[in-house]
């Protein structure tokens, strides 16, 4: 059975972020360190790491296509990154991880289908038409995390067929 469309997008986003590696020119190696739907982490979890969560308040801007029942939605996600603190400047490592994530997302939104040269963001063809993200916020260890971290919001403009969620 196919995954629901949104889960396919989340898995594609996870795979994209896991391409962050020193072999690909980044500062970090994130293979196996990108998690979906996890809000709680412990000392045994790997650092650096990324967590992808849905925003608590969904975007309200949507438009329904009258002929085929597909809806264009602005889907807002939260990407959090956690790092080992630098002893002297605790948030410095979080800035490096944030930069890697932003570079990776920038590359992802310019993806093209090799055969047609049509936009192919996250490998979703014309189902994902935009990928926008905030500047991000870097924070030292606090009540949210005992490690320095960043978060940024990611907005995905997607066409979702509610009557056929597995298509």
PDB file of C-alpha atoms in Angstrom:
ATOM      1  CA  UNK A   1       0.000   0.000   0.000  1.00  0.00           C
ATOM      2  CA  UNK A   2       1.211   3.504  -0.807  1.00  0.00           C
ATOM      3  CA  UNK A   3       1.850   6.052   1.908  1.00  0.00           C
ATOM      4  CA  UNK A   4      -0.500   9.029   2.184  1.00  0.00           C
ATOM      5  CA  UNK A   5       0.713  12.002   0.149  1.00  0.00           C
ATOM      6  CA  UNK A   6       1.817  14.097   3.130  1.00  0.00           C
ATOM      7  CA  UNK A   7       3.829  11.216   4.584  1.00  0.00           C
ATOM      8  CA  UNK A   8       5.509  10.738   1.188  1.00  0.00           C
ATOM      9  CA  UNK A   9       6.475  14.420   1.234  1.00  0.00           C
ATOM     10  CA  UNK A  10       7.834  14.112   4.791  1.00  0.00           C
ATOM     11  CA  UNK A  11       9.854  11.031   3.845  1.00  0.00           C
ATOM     12  CA  UNK A  12      11.240  12.854   0.795  1.00  0.00           C
ATOM     13  CA  UNK A  13      12.156  15.845   2.967  1.00  0.00           C
ATOM     14  CA  UNK A  14      13.850  13.512   5.453  1.00  0.00           C
ATOM     15  CA  UNK A  15      15.843  11.837   2.670  1.00  0.00           C
ATOM     16  CA  UNK A  16      16.801  15.245   1.277  1.00  0.00           C
ATOM     17  CA  UNK A  17      18.083  16.492   4.646  1.00  0.00           C
ATOM     18  CA  UNK A  18      19.982  13.224   5.128  1.00  0.00           C
ATOM     19  CA  UNK A  19      22.038  14.103   2.031  1.00  0.00           C
ATOM     20  CA  UNK A  20      23.776  16.678   4.203  1.00  0.00           C
ATOM     21  CA  UNK A  21      27.231  15.161   4.497  1.00  0.00           C
ATOM     22  CA  UNK A  22      30.831  16.248   4.372  1.00  0.00           C
ATOM     23  CA  UNK A  23      31.159  14.165   1.190  1.00  0.00           C
ATOM     24  CA  UNK A  24      28.512  16.441  -0.378  1.00  0.00           C
ATOM     25  CA  UNK A  25      30.308  19.615   0.717  1.00  0.00           C
ATOM     26  CA  UNK A  26      28.481  20.341   3.955  1.00  0.00           C
ATOM     27  CA  UNK A  27      29.862  20.756   7.470  1.00  0.00           C
ATOM     28  CA  UNK A  28      27.854  17.861   8.963  1.00  0.00           C
ATOM     29  CA  UNK A  29      26.845  14.266   8.346  1.00  0.00           C
ATOM     30  CA  UNK A  30      23.126  13.757   8.972  1.00  0.00           C
ATOM     31  CA  UNK A  31      22.488  10.284   7.532  1.00  0.00           C
ATOM     32  CA  UNK A  32      20.284   8.506  10.077  1.00  0.00           C
ATOM     33  CA  UNK A  33      20.004  11.664  12.177  1.00  0.00           C
ATOM     34  CA  UNK A  34      16.839  13.238  10.736  1.00  0.00           C
ATOM     35  CA  UNK A  35      13.632  12.375  12.586  1.00  0.00           C
ATOM     36  CA  UNK A  36       9.957  12.955  11.788  1.00  0.00           C
ATOM     37  CA  UNK A  37       7.385  13.631  14.470  1.00  0.00           C
ATOM     38  CA  UNK A  38       9.723  13.470  17.464  1.00  0.00           C
ATOM     39  CA  UNK A  39       9.541  16.269  19.996  1.00  0.00           C
ATOM     40  CA  UNK A  40      11.432  14.615  22.863  1.00  0.00           C
ATOM     41  CA  UNK A  41      15.044  13.515  22.690  1.00  0.00           C
ATOM     42  CA  UNK A  42      17.485  12.153  25.249  1.00  0.00           C
ATOM     43  CA  UNK A  43      21.193  11.947  25.914  1.00  0.00           C
ATOM     44  CA  UNK A  44      21.495   8.747  23.857  1.00  0.00           C
ATOM     45  CA  UNK A  45      20.321  10.453  20.670  1.00  0.00           C
ATOM     46  CA  UNK A  46      23.001  11.354  18.096  1.00  0.00           C
ATOM     47  CA  UNK A  47      24.263  14.903  17.683  1.00  0.00           C
ATOM     48  CA  UNK A  48      23.971  16.784  15.482  1.00  0.00           C
ATOM     49  CA  UNK A  49      20.390  15.849  14.616  1.00  0.00           C
ATOM     50  CA  UNK A  50      17.282  17.290  12.970  1.00  0.00           C
ATOM     51  CA  UNK A  51      13.619  16.975  13.901  1.00  0.00           C
ATOM     52  CA  UNK A  52      10.724  17.708  11.518  1.00  0.00           C
ATOM     53  CA  UNK A  53       7.364  18.571  13.079  1.00  0.00           C
ATOM     54  CA  UNK A  54       4.137  20.023  11.742  1.00  0.00           C
ATOM     55  CA  UNK A  55       3.367  23.549  12.889  1.00  0.00           C
ATOM     56  CA  UNK A  56       0.804  23.742  15.667  1.00  0.00           C
ATOM     57  CA  UNK A  57      -1.357  26.317  13.869  1.00  0.00           C
ATOM     58  CA  UNK A  58      -2.010  25.313  10.254  1.00  0.00           C
ATOM     59  CA  UNK A  59      -2.007  27.930   7.539  1.00  0.00           C
ATOM     60  CA  UNK A  60      -5.503  29.009   6.555  1.00  0.00           C
ATOM     61  CA  UNK A  61      -4.818  30.095   2.966  1.00  0.00           C
ATOM     62  CA  UNK A  62      -6.103  27.411   0.626  1.00  0.00           C
ATOM     63  CA  UNK A  63      -7.726  27.335  -2.757  1.00  0.00           C
ATOM     64  CA  UNK A  64      -9.942  24.600  -4.096  1.00  0.00           C
ATOM     65  CA  UNK A  65      -9.750  23.683  -7.762  1.00  0.00           C
ATOM     66  CA  UNK A  66     -13.399  23.332  -8.800  1.00  0.00           C
ATOM     67  CA  UNK A  67     -13.007  20.631 -11.448  1.00  0.00           C
ATOM     68  CA  UNK A  68     -10.881  17.876  -9.951  1.00  0.00           C
ATOM     69  CA  UNK A  69     -11.271  18.201  -6.179  1.00  0.00           C
ATOM     70  CA  UNK A  70      -7.609  18.921  -5.588  1.00  0.00           C
ATOM     71  CA  UNK A  71      -6.723  21.535  -3.027  1.00  0.00           C
ATOM     72  CA  UNK A  72      -3.663  23.765  -3.057  1.00  0.00           C
ATOM     73  CA  UNK A  73      -2.382  24.016   0.492  1.00  0.00           C
ATOM     74  CA  UNK A  74       0.331  25.908   2.318  1.00  0.00           C
ATOM     75  CA  UNK A  75       1.676  23.317   4.718  1.00  0.00           C
ATOM     76  CA  UNK A  76       3.862  24.697   7.490  1.00  0.00           C
ATOM     77  CA  UNK A  77       6.523  22.565   9.144  1.00  0.00           C
ATOM     78  CA  UNK A  78       9.041  23.256  11.883  1.00  0.00           C
ATOM     79  CA  UNK A  79      12.602  22.044  11.453  1.00  0.00           C
ATOM     80  CA  UNK A  80      14.711  21.915  14.588  1.00  0.00           C
ATOM     81  CA  UNK A  81      18.415  21.159  14.729  1.00  0.00           C
ATOM     82  CA  UNK A  82      20.354  20.188  17.850  1.00  0.00           C
ATOM     83  CA  UNK A  83      24.132  20.298  18.291  1.00  0.00           C
ATOM     84  CA  UNK A  84      26.868  19.865  20.864  1.00  0.00           C
ATOM     85  CA  UNK A  85      27.593  23.220  22.475  1.00  0.00           C
ATOM     86  CA  UNK A  86      30.858  25.027  21.963  1.00  0.00           C
ATOM     87  CA  UNK A  87      32.237  25.697  25.451  1.00  0.00           C
ATOM     88  CA  UNK A  88      33.163  29.321  24.792  1.00  0.00           C
ATOM     89  CA  UNK A  89      30.423  30.265  22.299  1.00  0.00           C
ATOM     90  CA  UNK A  90      27.592  27.760  22.830  1.00  0.00           C
ATOM     91  CA  UNK A  91      25.450  28.653  19.803  1.00  0.00           C
ATOM     92  CA  UNK A  92      28.190  28.774  17.151  1.00  0.00           C
ATOM     93  CA  UNK A  93      27.727  25.103  16.121  1.00  0.00           C
ATOM     94  CA  UNK A  94      23.977  25.668  15.666  1.00  0.00           C
ATOM     95  CA  UNK A  95      24.689  28.415  13.116  1.00  0.00           C
ATOM     96  CA  UNK A  96      26.773  25.950  11.067  1.00  0.00           C
ATOM     97  CA  UNK A  97      24.026  23.316  11.146  1.00  0.00           C
ATOM     98  CA  UNK A  98      21.384  25.918  10.252  1.00  0.00           C
ATOM     99  CA  UNK A  99      23.510  27.034   7.292  1.00  0.00           C
ATOM    100  CA  UNK A 100      23.795  23.450   6.048  1.00  0.00           C
ATOM    101  CA  UNK A 101      20.027  22.948   6.293  1.00  0.00           C
ATOM    102  CA  UNK A 102      19.276  26.203   4.476  1.00  0.00           C
ATOM    103  CA  UNK A 103      21.726  25.339   1.690  1.00  0.00           C
ATOM    104  CA  UNK A 104      20.171  21.876   1.324  1.00  0.00           C
ATOM    105  CA  UNK A 105      16.628  23.299   1.221  1.00  0.00           C
ATOM    106  CA  UNK A 106      17.720  25.896  -1.343  1.00  0.00           C
ATOM    107  CA  UNK A 107      19.088  23.126  -3.537  1.00  0.00           C
ATOM    108  CA  UNK A 108      15.900  21.080  -3.060  1.00  0.00           C
ATOM    109  CA  UNK A 109      13.631  23.868  -4.246  1.00  0.00           C
ATOM    110  CA  UNK A 110      15.569  24.192  -7.490  1.00  0.00           C
ATOM    111  CA  UNK A 111      15.416  20.468  -8.328  1.00  0.00           C
ATOM    112  CA  UNK A 112      14.479  19.623 -11.907  1.00  0.00           C
ATOM    113  CA  UNK A 113      13.355  16.440 -13.600  1.00  0.00           C
ATOM    114  CA  UNK A 114      16.364  15.349 -15.701  1.00  0.00           C
ATOM    115  CA  UNK A 115      14.191  14.229 -18.629  1.00  0.00           C
ATOM    116  CA  UNK A 116      11.840  17.219 -18.894  1.00  0.00           C
ATOM    117  CA  UNK A 117      13.669  19.928 -16.923  1.00  0.00           C
ATOM    118  CA  UNK A 118      10.349  20.647 -15.171  1.00  0.00           C
ATOM    119  CA  UNK A 119      10.503  21.597 -11.501  1.00  0.00           C
ATOM    120  CA  UNK A 120      10.564  18.521  -9.307  1.00  0.00           C
ATOM    121  CA  UNK A 121      10.785  19.751  -5.715  1.00  0.00           C
ATOM    122  CA  UNK A 122      11.462  16.831  -3.354  1.00  0.00           C
ATOM    123  CA  UNK A 123      10.788  14.465  -6.262  1.00  0.00           C
ATOM    124  CA  UNK A 124       7.061  15.240  -6.087  1.00  0.00           C
ATOM    125  CA  UNK A 125       6.658  16.549  -9.650  1.00  0.00           C
ATOM    126  CA  UNK A 126       3.985  19.225  -9.954  1.00  0.00           C
ATOM    127  CA  UNK A 127       2.423  18.230  -6.610  1.00  0.00           C
ATOM    128  CA  UNK A 128       4.877  20.498  -4.719  1.00  0.00           C
ATOM    129  CA  UNK A 129       5.218  23.921  -6.305  1.00  0.00           C
ATOM    130  CA  UNK A 130       7.011  25.946  -3.629  1.00  0.00           C
ATOM    131  CA  UNK A 131       9.388  25.462  -0.747  1.00  0.00           C
ATOM    132  CA  UNK A 132       9.921  28.555   1.411  1.00  0.00           C
ATOM    133  CA  UNK A 133      11.697  28.846   4.720  1.00  0.00           C
ATOM    134  CA  UNK A 134      12.321  31.450   7.380  1.00  0.00           C
ATOM    135  CA  UNK A 135      15.668  32.901   8.371  1.00  0.00           C
ATOM    136  CA  UNK A 136      15.777  30.596  11.392  1.00  0.00           C
ATOM    137  CA  UNK A 137      16.418  31.273  15.064  1.00  0.00           C
ATOM    138  CA  UNK A 138      19.414  29.997  17.053  1.00  0.00           C
ATOM    139  CA  UNK A 139      19.125  29.503  20.817  1.00  0.00           C
ATOM    140  CA  UNK A 140      21.473  28.404  23.592  1.00  0.00           C
ATOM    141  CA  UNK A 141      20.549  25.572  25.935  1.00  0.00           C
ATOM    142  CA  UNK A 142      17.380  26.513  27.835  1.00  0.00           C
ATOM    143  CA  UNK A 143      14.110  24.973  29.065  1.00  0.00           C
ATOM    144  CA  UNK A 144      13.466  23.590  25.552  1.00  0.00           C
ATOM    145  CA  UNK A 145      16.791  21.777  25.144  1.00  0.00           C
ATOM    146  CA  UNK A 146      19.906  21.183  27.208  1.00  0.00           C
ATOM    147  CA  UNK A 147      21.908  21.661  23.976  1.00  0.00           C
ATOM    148  CA  UNK A 148      22.147  24.635  21.635  1.00  0.00           C
ATOM    149  CA  UNK A 149      19.604  24.415  18.832  1.00  0.00           C
ATOM    150  CA  UNK A 150      17.933  26.190  15.958  1.00  0.00           C
ATOM    151  CA  UNK A 151      14.505  26.157  14.446  1.00  0.00           C
ATOM    152  CA  UNK A 152      13.156  27.404  11.188  1.00  0.00           C
ATOM    153  CA  UNK A 153       9.743  27.246   9.641  1.00  0.00           C
ATOM    154  CA  UNK A 154       9.348  25.598   6.280  1.00  0.00           C
ATOM    155  CA  UNK A 155       6.297  26.216   4.129  1.00  0.00           C
ATOM    156  CA  UNK A 156       5.470  23.741   1.404  1.00  0.00           C
ATOM    157  CA  UNK A 157       2.880  24.664  -1.221  1.00  0.00           C
ATOM    158  CA  UNK A 158       1.371  21.368  -2.266  1.00  0.00           C
ATOM    159  CA  UNK A 159      -1.530  20.036  -4.278  1.00  0.00           C
ATOM    160  CA  UNK A 160      -3.382  17.476  -2.234  1.00  0.00           C
ATOM    161  CA  UNK A 161      -6.226  15.292  -3.487  1.00  0.00           C
ATOM    162  CA  UNK A 162      -8.283  14.747  -0.340  1.00  0.00           C
ATOM    163  CA  UNK A 163     -10.543  12.214  -2.031  1.00  0.00           C
ATOM    164  CA  UNK A 164      -7.462  10.195  -3.059  1.00  0.00           C
ATOM    165  CA  UNK A 165      -4.886  10.688  -0.248  1.00  0.00           C
ATOM    166  CA  UNK A 166      -2.747   7.718  -1.366  1.00  0.00           C
ATOM    167  CA  UNK A 167      -2.278   9.035  -4.909  1.00  0.00           C
TER     168      UNK A 167
END
